Structure formats: C-alpha cells, structure tokens
Coordinates of C-alpha atoms in Angstrom, one line a residue:
X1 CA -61.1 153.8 53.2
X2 CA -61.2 157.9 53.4
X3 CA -63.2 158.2 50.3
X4 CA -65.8 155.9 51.3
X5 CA -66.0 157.4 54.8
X6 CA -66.6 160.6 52.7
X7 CA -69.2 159.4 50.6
X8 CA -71.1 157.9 53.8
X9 CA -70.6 161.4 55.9
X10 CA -71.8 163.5 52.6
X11 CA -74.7 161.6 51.9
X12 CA -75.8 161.9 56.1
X13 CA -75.0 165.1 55.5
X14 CA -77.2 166.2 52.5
X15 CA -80.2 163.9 54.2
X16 CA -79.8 166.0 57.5
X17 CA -79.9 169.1 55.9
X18 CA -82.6 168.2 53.5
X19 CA -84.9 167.4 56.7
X20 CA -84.0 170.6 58.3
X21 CA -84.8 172.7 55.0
X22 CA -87.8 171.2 55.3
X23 CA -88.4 171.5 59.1
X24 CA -87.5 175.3 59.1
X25 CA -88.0 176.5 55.5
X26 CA -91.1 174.5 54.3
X27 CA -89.0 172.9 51.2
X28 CA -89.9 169.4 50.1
X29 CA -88.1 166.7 51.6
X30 CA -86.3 163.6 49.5
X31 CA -84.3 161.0 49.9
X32 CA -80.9 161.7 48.6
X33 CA -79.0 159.3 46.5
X34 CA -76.5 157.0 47.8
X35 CA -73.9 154.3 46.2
X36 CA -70.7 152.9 47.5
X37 CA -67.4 152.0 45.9
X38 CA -67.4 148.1 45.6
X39 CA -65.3 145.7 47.6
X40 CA -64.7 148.0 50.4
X41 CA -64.6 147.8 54.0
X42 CA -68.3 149.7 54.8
X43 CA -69.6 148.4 51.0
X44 CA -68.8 144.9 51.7
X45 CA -70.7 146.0 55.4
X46 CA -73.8 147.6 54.0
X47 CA -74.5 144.5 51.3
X48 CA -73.2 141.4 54.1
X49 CA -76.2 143.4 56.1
X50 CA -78.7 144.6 53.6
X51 CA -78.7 147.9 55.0
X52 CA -81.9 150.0 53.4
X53 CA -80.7 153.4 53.1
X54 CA -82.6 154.4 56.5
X55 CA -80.2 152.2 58.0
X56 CA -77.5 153.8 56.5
X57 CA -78.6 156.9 58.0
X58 CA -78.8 155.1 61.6
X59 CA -75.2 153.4 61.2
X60 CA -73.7 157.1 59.7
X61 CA -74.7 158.7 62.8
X62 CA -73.1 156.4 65.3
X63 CA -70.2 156.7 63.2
X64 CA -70.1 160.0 62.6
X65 CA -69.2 161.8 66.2
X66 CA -66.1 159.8 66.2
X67 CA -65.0 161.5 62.8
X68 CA -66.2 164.9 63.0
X69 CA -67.2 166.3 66.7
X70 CA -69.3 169.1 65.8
X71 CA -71.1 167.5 62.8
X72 CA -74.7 168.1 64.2
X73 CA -73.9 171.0 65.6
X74 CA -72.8 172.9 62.7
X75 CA -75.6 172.0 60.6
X76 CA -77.8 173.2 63.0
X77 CA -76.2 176.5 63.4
X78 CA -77.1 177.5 59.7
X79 CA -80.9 177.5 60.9
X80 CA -80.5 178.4 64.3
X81 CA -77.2 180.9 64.3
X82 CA -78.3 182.6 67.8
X83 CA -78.9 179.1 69.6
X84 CA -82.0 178.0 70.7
X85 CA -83.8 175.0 72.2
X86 CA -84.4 172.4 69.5
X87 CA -85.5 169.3 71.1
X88 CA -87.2 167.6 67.9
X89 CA -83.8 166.8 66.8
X90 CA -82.8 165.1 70.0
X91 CA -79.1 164.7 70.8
X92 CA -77.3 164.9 74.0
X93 CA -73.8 166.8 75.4
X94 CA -71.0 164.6 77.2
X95 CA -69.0 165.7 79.6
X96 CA -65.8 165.3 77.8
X97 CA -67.1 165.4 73.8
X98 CA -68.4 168.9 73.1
X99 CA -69.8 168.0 70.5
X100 CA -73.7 166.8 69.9
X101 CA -73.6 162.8 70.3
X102 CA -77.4 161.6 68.5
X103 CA -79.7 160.0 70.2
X104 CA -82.5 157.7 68.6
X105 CA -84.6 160.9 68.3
X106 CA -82.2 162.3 66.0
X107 CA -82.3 159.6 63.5
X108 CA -86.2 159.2 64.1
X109 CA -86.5 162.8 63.2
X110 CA -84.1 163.1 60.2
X111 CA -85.9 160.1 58.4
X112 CA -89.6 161.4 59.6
X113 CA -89.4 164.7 60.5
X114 CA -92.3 165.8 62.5
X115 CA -95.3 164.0 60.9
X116 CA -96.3 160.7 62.8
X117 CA -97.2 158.5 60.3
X118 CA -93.6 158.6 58.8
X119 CA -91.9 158.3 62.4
X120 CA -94.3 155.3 63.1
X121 CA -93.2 153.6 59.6
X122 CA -89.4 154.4 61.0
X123 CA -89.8 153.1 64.6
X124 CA -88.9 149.4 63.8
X125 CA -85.2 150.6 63.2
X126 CA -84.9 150.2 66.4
X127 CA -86.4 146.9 67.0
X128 CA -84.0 143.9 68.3
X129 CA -84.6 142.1 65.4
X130 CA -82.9 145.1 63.4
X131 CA -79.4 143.2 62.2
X132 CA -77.3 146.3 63.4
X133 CA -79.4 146.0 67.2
X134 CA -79.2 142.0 67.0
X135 CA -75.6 141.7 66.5
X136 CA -74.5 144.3 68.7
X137 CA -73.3 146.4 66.3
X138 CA -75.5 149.8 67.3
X139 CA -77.2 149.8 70.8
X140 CA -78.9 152.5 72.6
X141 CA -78.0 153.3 75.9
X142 CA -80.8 153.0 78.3
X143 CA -82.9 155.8 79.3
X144 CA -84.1 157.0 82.8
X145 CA -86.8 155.5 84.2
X146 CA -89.6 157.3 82.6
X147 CA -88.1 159.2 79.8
X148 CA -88.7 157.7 76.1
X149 CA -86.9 155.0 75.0
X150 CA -85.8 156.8 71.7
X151 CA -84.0 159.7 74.0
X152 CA -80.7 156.8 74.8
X153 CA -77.7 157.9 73.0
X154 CA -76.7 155.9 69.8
X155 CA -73.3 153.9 69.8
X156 CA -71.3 151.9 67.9
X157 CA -69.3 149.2 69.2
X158 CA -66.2 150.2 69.3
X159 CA -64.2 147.7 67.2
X160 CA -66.6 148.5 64.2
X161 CA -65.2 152.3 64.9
X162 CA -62.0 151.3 64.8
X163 CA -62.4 148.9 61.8
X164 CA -64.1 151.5 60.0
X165 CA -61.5 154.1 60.6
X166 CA -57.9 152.4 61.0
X167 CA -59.0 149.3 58.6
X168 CA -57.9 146.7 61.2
X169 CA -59.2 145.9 64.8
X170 CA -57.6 145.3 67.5
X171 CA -58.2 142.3 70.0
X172 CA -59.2 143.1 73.0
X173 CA -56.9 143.1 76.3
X174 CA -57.7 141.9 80.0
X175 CA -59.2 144.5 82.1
X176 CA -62.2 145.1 84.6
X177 CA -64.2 145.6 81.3
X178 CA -63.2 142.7 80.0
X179 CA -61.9 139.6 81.7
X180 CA -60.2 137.8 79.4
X181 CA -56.9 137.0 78.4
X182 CA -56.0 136.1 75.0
X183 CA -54.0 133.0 74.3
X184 CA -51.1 132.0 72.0
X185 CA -48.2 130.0 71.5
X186 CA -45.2 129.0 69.9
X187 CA -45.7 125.2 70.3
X188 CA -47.4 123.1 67.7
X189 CA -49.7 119.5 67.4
X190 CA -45.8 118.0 67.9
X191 CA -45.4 119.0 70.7
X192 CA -48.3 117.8 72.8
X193 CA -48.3 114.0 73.9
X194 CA -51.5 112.7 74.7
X195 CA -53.0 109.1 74.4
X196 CA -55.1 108.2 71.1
X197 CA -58.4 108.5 72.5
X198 CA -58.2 111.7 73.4
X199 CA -56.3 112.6 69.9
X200 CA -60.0 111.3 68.1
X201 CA -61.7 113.9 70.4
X202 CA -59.9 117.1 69.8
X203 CA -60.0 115.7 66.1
X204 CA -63.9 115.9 66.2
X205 CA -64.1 119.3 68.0
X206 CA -61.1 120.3 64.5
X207 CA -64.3 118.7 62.3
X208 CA -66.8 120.5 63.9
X209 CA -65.0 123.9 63.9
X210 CA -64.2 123.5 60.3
X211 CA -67.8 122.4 59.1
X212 CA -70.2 124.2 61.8
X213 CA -71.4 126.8 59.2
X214 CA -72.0 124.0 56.5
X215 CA -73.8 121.9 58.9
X216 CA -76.0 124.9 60.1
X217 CA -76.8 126.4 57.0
X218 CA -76.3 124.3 53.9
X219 CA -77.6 121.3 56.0
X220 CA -81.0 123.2 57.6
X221 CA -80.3 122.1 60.8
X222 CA -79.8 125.5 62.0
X223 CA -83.2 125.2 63.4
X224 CA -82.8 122.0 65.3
X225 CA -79.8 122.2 67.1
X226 CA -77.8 124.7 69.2
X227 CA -75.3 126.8 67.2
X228 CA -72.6 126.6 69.4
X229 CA -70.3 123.3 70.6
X230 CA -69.7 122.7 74.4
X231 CA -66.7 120.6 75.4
X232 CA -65.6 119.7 78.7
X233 CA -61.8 118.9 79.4
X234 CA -60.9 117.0 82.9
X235 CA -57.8 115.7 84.1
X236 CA -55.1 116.7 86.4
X237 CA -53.6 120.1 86.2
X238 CA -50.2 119.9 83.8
X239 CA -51.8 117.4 81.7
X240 CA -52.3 119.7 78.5
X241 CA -56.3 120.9 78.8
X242 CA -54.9 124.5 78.2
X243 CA -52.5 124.0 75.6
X244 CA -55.3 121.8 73.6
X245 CA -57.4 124.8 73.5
X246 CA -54.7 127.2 72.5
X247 CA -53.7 124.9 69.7
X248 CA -57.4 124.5 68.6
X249 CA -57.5 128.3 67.7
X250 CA -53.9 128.2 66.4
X251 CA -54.5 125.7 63.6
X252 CA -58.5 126.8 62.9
X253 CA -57.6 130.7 63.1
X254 CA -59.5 131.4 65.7
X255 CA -58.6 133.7 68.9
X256 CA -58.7 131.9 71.9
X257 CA -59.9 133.4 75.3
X258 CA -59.0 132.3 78.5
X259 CA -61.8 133.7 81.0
X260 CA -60.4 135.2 84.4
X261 CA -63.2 134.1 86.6
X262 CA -61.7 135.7 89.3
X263 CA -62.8 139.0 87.5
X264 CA -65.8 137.6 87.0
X265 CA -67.4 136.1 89.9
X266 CA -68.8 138.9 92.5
X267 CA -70.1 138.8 96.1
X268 CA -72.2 141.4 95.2
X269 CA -76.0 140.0 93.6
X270 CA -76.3 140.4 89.8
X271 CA -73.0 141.7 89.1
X272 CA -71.6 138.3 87.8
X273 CA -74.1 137.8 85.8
X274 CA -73.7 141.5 84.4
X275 CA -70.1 140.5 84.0
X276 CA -71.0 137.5 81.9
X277 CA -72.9 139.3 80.0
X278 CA -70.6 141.9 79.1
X279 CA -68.5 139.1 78.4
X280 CA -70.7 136.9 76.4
X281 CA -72.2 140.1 74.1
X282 CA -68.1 141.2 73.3
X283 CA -67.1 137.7 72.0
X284 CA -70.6 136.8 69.8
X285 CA -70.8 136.8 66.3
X286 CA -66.8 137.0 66.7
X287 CA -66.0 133.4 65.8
X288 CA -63.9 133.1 69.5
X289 CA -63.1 130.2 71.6
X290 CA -63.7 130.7 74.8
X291 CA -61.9 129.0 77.6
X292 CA -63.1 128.7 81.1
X293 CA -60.0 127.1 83.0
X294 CA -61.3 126.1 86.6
X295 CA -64.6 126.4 85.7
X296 CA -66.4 124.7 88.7
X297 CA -65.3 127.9 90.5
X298 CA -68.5 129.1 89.1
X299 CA -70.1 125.8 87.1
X300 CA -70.1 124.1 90.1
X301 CA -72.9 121.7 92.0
X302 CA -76.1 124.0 92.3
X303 CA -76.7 124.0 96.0
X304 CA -80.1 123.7 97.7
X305 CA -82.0 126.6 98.4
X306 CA -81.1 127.3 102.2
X307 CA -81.0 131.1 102.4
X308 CA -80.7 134.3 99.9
X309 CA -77.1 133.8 99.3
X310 CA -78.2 129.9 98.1
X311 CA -81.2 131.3 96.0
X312 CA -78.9 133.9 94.0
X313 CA -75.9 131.5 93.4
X314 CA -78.1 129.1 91.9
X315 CA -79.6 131.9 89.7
X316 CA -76.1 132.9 88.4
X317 CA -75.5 128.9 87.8
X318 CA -78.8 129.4 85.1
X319 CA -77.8 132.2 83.5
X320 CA -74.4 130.6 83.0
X321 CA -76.3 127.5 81.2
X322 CA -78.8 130.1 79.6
X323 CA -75.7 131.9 77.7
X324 CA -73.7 129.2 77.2
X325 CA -76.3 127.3 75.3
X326 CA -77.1 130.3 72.5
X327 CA -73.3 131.0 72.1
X328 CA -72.6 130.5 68.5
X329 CA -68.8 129.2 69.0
X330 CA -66.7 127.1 70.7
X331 CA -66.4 126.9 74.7
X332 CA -64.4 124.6 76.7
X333 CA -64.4 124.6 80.7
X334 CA -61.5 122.9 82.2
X335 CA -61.7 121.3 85.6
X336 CA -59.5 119.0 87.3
X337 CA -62.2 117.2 88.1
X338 CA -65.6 116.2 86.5
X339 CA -67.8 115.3 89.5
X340 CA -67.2 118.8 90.4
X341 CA -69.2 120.2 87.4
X342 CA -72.8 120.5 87.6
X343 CA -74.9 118.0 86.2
X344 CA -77.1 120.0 84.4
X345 CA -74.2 120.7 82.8
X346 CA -72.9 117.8 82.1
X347 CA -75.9 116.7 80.0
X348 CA -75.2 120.0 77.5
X349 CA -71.7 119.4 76.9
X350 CA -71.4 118.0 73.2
X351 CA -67.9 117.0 74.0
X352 CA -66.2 115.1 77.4
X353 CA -62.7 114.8 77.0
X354 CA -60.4 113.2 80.3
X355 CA -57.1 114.3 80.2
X356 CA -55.1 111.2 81.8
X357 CA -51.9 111.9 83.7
X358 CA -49.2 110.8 81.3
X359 CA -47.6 106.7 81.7
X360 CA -44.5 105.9 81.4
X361 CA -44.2 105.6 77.7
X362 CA -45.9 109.0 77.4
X363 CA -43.4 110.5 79.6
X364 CA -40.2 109.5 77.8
X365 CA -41.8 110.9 75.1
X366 CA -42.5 114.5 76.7
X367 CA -38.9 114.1 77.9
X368 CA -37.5 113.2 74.6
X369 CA -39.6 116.2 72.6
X370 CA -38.6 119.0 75.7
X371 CA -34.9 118.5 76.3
X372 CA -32.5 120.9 74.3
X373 CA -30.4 119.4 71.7
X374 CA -27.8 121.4 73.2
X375 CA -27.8 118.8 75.9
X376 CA -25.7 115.8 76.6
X377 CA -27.0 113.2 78.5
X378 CA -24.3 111.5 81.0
X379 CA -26.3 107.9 80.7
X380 CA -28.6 107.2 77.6
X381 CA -31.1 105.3 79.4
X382 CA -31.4 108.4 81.9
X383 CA -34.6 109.7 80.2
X384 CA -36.0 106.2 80.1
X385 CA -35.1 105.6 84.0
X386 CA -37.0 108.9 84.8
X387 CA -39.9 108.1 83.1
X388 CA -40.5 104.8 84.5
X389 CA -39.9 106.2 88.1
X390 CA -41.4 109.7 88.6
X391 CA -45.3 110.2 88.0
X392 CA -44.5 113.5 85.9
X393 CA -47.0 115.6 84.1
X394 CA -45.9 117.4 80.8
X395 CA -45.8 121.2 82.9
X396 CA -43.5 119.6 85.8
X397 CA -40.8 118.2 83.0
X398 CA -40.9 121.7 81.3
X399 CA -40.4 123.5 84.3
X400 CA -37.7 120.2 85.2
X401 CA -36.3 121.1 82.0
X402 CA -36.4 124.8 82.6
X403 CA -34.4 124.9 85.4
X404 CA -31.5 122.8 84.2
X405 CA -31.5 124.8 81.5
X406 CA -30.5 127.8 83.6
X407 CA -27.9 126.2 85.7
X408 CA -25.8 125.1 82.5
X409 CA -26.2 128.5 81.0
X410 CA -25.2 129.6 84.5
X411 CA -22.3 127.0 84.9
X412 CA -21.4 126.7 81.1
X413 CA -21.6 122.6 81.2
X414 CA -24.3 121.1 79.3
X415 CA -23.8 117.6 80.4
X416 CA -26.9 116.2 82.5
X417 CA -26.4 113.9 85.0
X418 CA -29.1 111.4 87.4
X419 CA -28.1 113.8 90.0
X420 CA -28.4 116.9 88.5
X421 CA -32.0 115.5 86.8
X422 CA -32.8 114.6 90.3
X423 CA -32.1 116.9 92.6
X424 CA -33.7 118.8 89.8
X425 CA -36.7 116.7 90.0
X426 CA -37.5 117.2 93.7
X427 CA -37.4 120.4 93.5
X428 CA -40.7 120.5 91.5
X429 CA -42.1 118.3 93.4
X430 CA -41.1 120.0 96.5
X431 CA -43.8 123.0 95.3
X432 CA -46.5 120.9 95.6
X433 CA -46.0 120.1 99.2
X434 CA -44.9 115.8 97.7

C-alpha cells in the first residue's frame, strides 16, 4: 500500500513540477510516465475505472492533502521563495488545514497550463459523466454565486481516503450526517417462524439479490428496467419485518441500514429532501440494503394541495419516489399497515410481502425455538396451552422469555410454572395498554 501511494504522489509530483518549469522557466512540458504495481488496492482502482493518466492526476490531488499537507505549497516555494500571488494555480486555505487544498483550477492548470486550447480539451474532467464525478467518488464543492465553477475545492469521499490509506473502510455510524443505523445479529433463518407464503417471497428477494448483476448486464436488460428492487413488508409490529431484512444482508453479505426517519424528516422546507440525499448519495454504488422501518411516517398518502405546507410535503413525497426508483440496491419500507402507504407507491414496489400475526401452531413453535434449555417446564403441554390461548407475536414471547429468564437467574430455580408463564405474560401485555 505505501509503495503505491509513493509511486501515485511521485508521479503528481514530477507532472506538477514539469507544468511549473514550464510556466516560470519556459521549459517544454511532457507528460511523465506512470505504471502501477499489479493487484493492488489503487491499481485494481485505476483499471476497474479506466482512469487516463489526466485522471490520475485529478484523483492524486484529492488524495494527496490528506497525506502530505504542504504538498502544493512546497513545490510552489521553489519558484516563488518570497511569496507572491499565484492565482493560475488555484487552490484555497482552510481554516484548520494549513496547507493548500486544490481546487479544480489546480488540476485544469497542471494538465493545460495557461494555453486555452489545452484547458478546453481538459474541461470534460469535470463533467458528471466523468466515472470519478458519477460515482461520487471526487466532487467539487460548490462555488459562490458568480465565481467560476472550476474555483470549488476538490474532495474525495472520505471512505475512498480511508481505503486508500488504512486498506480497510469503515462503515459508517448514526449521526446528524448520517441517519442510519447499521443492523446485525446473532440469530439465523432457524430462528424466524413465519408461514410458507411469505418464506417463497423473501426466497425471491435471496434470487434477485444473488442474480441482479447477471440479469442487468449479461442479460441486457439493464436498459429496460430499474436497477434497484423495492419490497414492501406489512404486518403488525413483532411479527419479524425487521429481522427479515437483517437476515437478508446476513446470508447475501450485504450491510443493512435501518433509516432513522426521525433524523430525517424536517419542519423546515427542503431540508428532508437534502437529508435524503445525503443519504441516498452515501449508500450508492455500495451494494447496501436499506431499511425504512415506519416508513408511512414519510411515504405516506400525498395530501391535496390546501396550503404551502401541503404543496412542499407532497414535493418531498416525489423526490422520495424519484430516489428510490434509480437506487441500484435493495430497499424495503416496513409499515404496520399497507393502506397507509402511498399508492404511487404501491405500484413501484417489485415486492409486497404481509407479515401475518403468528397462529397457534406458529406460536408453539416460536415458543419451542426461544425457551432456554436450561429450563424445566412444570407441565409439558404448558407451551402448547399458551399458544392456543394468548395472541403472541414472536417480540412479546422473547421479551416473555426474557424476563423469566431473569427471575430464575435471580431466584436460582429454573422450573417454569403456568403461573410464573402467566403472570409473566400479562406483564407484556400490560405495556401495550391490553
């Protein structure tokens, strides 16, 4: 990793310099060279991308302020030792990095230099349709109204800094900046219960997950249909829509994201949407499911138009629908209830799954799979009895379980009796008001 960071830094280095020899001295300018190690971390980047060696200069110096502040500077101090206003060369100060941070000027004028027809013939760098622009890898900040475009400071996302220098990435953790929370867990397929039906519908959403990159490339159907999948799962809470999404990314090696809409929704007008698309630009390319539990908190019934507030809400609804149709992934929304969802909605989702609160036979088997082993039960049909008699969801006979489980730690006897289960059982309910 250290050598090829080296060999990307030298060869930014020797093109920099080359331009300002030329600038200041009159020297001829070339490209220089440049070839990377194979089968490492920024090789295997530069040939996944087809990066021209221009764009090899534009990634090197996003990069390169992260490794070495005063790079720029320094270089620029050879021709200029007494300071002096240089403003061809772009770059801007921070308050905190001392250090010159380039701008798109910089890179415009180290490839081109001063003449016009070679900045014009460089210029397209920048363009959206540049793979480093497109997939948010490099973006330019935007410039104040009137000033040039080219004059925004150039960054690098910074899990591509981190990847590039530490060799691994981490995932990112809930925050204002990002309003997500990352799921896991410990349980497995065997542990959920749910009825056949919906078993062939998770199955399909497994099928799709596994051959969506077959079916969009190899099959040419890429052009015809979106590139993402769209799954709604209904039901009453406790009834296994979260787990089910959890598990998806647990046995298809995918990170799961569980979207706070709390963070996300905002009184304030176009700040949710901003806060989508924050969201939405973090997780693309990324592989991610994403997980919107209570989603008609926001994907709700578009209202009619009866004052401002109306008019904006409905807008935020549209950009919703806009984003989630070009996501690439997987994203489920989760509601307790379908009619709530809008039914422009509705009509996108390429998945409808009900979650059904469990039946009897379901039950004893949630109660069978989440009672310790450690237990002894006082009456073996106990299990059976409760399963037949209380309308239980999987959540309220873990947290059922949970409980009991503390009082025989507590009371050192791990023999369960009907009143114990109970008295136990009421308790739960009691929380919901039943």
């Amino acid at each position: 990793m250290g050598i090829e960071i080296q060999q990307v830094v030298f060869f930014l280095h020797t093109i920099t310099l080359r331009r300002l020899e030329s600038y200041f001295e009159g020297k001829e300018f070339s490209f220089p060279d440049f070839k990377l190690s194979e089968n490492l971390p920024i090789s295997n980047f530069i040939k996944h991308y087809n990066l021209s060696k221009a764009e090899v200069v534009l990634f090197a110096s996003a990069l390169v302020p992260h490794l070495i502040p005063g790079f720029f500077d320094r270089i620029i101090e050879k021709f200029l030792p007494n300071g002096g206003d240089f403003p061809e060369f772009g770059g801007v100060k921070q308050d905190q990095h001392r250090g010159m941070i380039p701008t798109g000027e910089t890179v415009l004028f180290i490839l081109g230099g001063i003449e016009i027809q070679q900045r014009l013939n460089f210029i397209s760098l920048f363009d959206e349709n540049n793979p480093l622009f497109k997939h948010k890898i490099l973006s330019l900040t935007a410039a104040k109204s009137g000033d040039p475009k080219l004059s925004g400071k150039l960054q690098l996302d910074p899990e591509y800094v981190e990847v590039f220098t530490t060799g691994k990435i981490s995932l990112p953790s809930l925050s204002i900046n990002f309003p997500a929370e990352h799921l896991q867990t410990e349980m497995t397929w065997d542990d959920l219960v749910l009825p056949d039906q919906v078993w062939n519908q998770i199955k399909d959403i497994q099928v799709w997950l596994k051959h969506k990159e077959t079916l969009l490339s190899e099959f040419d159907l890429g052009r015809k249909i979106k590139p993402g999948y769209k799954a709604l799962f209904y039901g009453p809470p406790g009834t296994g829509k979260t787990l089910t999404a959890t598990l998806l990314g647990k046995y298809t090696q995918k990170n799961v994201f569980r979207i706070d809409l709390s963070m996300i929704v905002s009184k304030y007008i176009g700040e949710t949407e901003k806060n989508l698309s924050s969201l939405f630009d973090k997780a693309e390319h990324k592989d991610w499911i994403l997980f919107f539990d209570e989603a008609d908190a926001i994907f709700g019934k578009r209202t009619g138009v009866r004052d401002a507030h109306d008019k904006y809400a409905n807008q935020e609804v549209s950009y919703l629908l806009q984003r989630i149709e070009s996501y690439n992934g997987l994203v489920i929304m989760a509601s307790n209830f379908k009619n709530n969802i809008d039914t422009a909605f509705i009509r996108r989702f390429n998945s409808i799954v009900y979650f059904p609160a469990p039946k009897a036979e379901e039950r004893l088997m949630i109660w069978e799979k989440t009672i310790p082993k450690q237990f002894t039960l006082e009456d073996e049909k106990l299990l059976k009895e409760l399963a037949e008699r209380y309308e239980l969801t999987g959540s309220h006979i873990l947290n059922i379980i949970q409980y009991i489980s503390l009082s025989s730690l507590e009371n050192k006897d791990y023999t369960v009796s009907r009143e114990m289960m109970i008295k136990s059982i009421k308790r739960e309910m009691e929380k919901e008001g039943k």
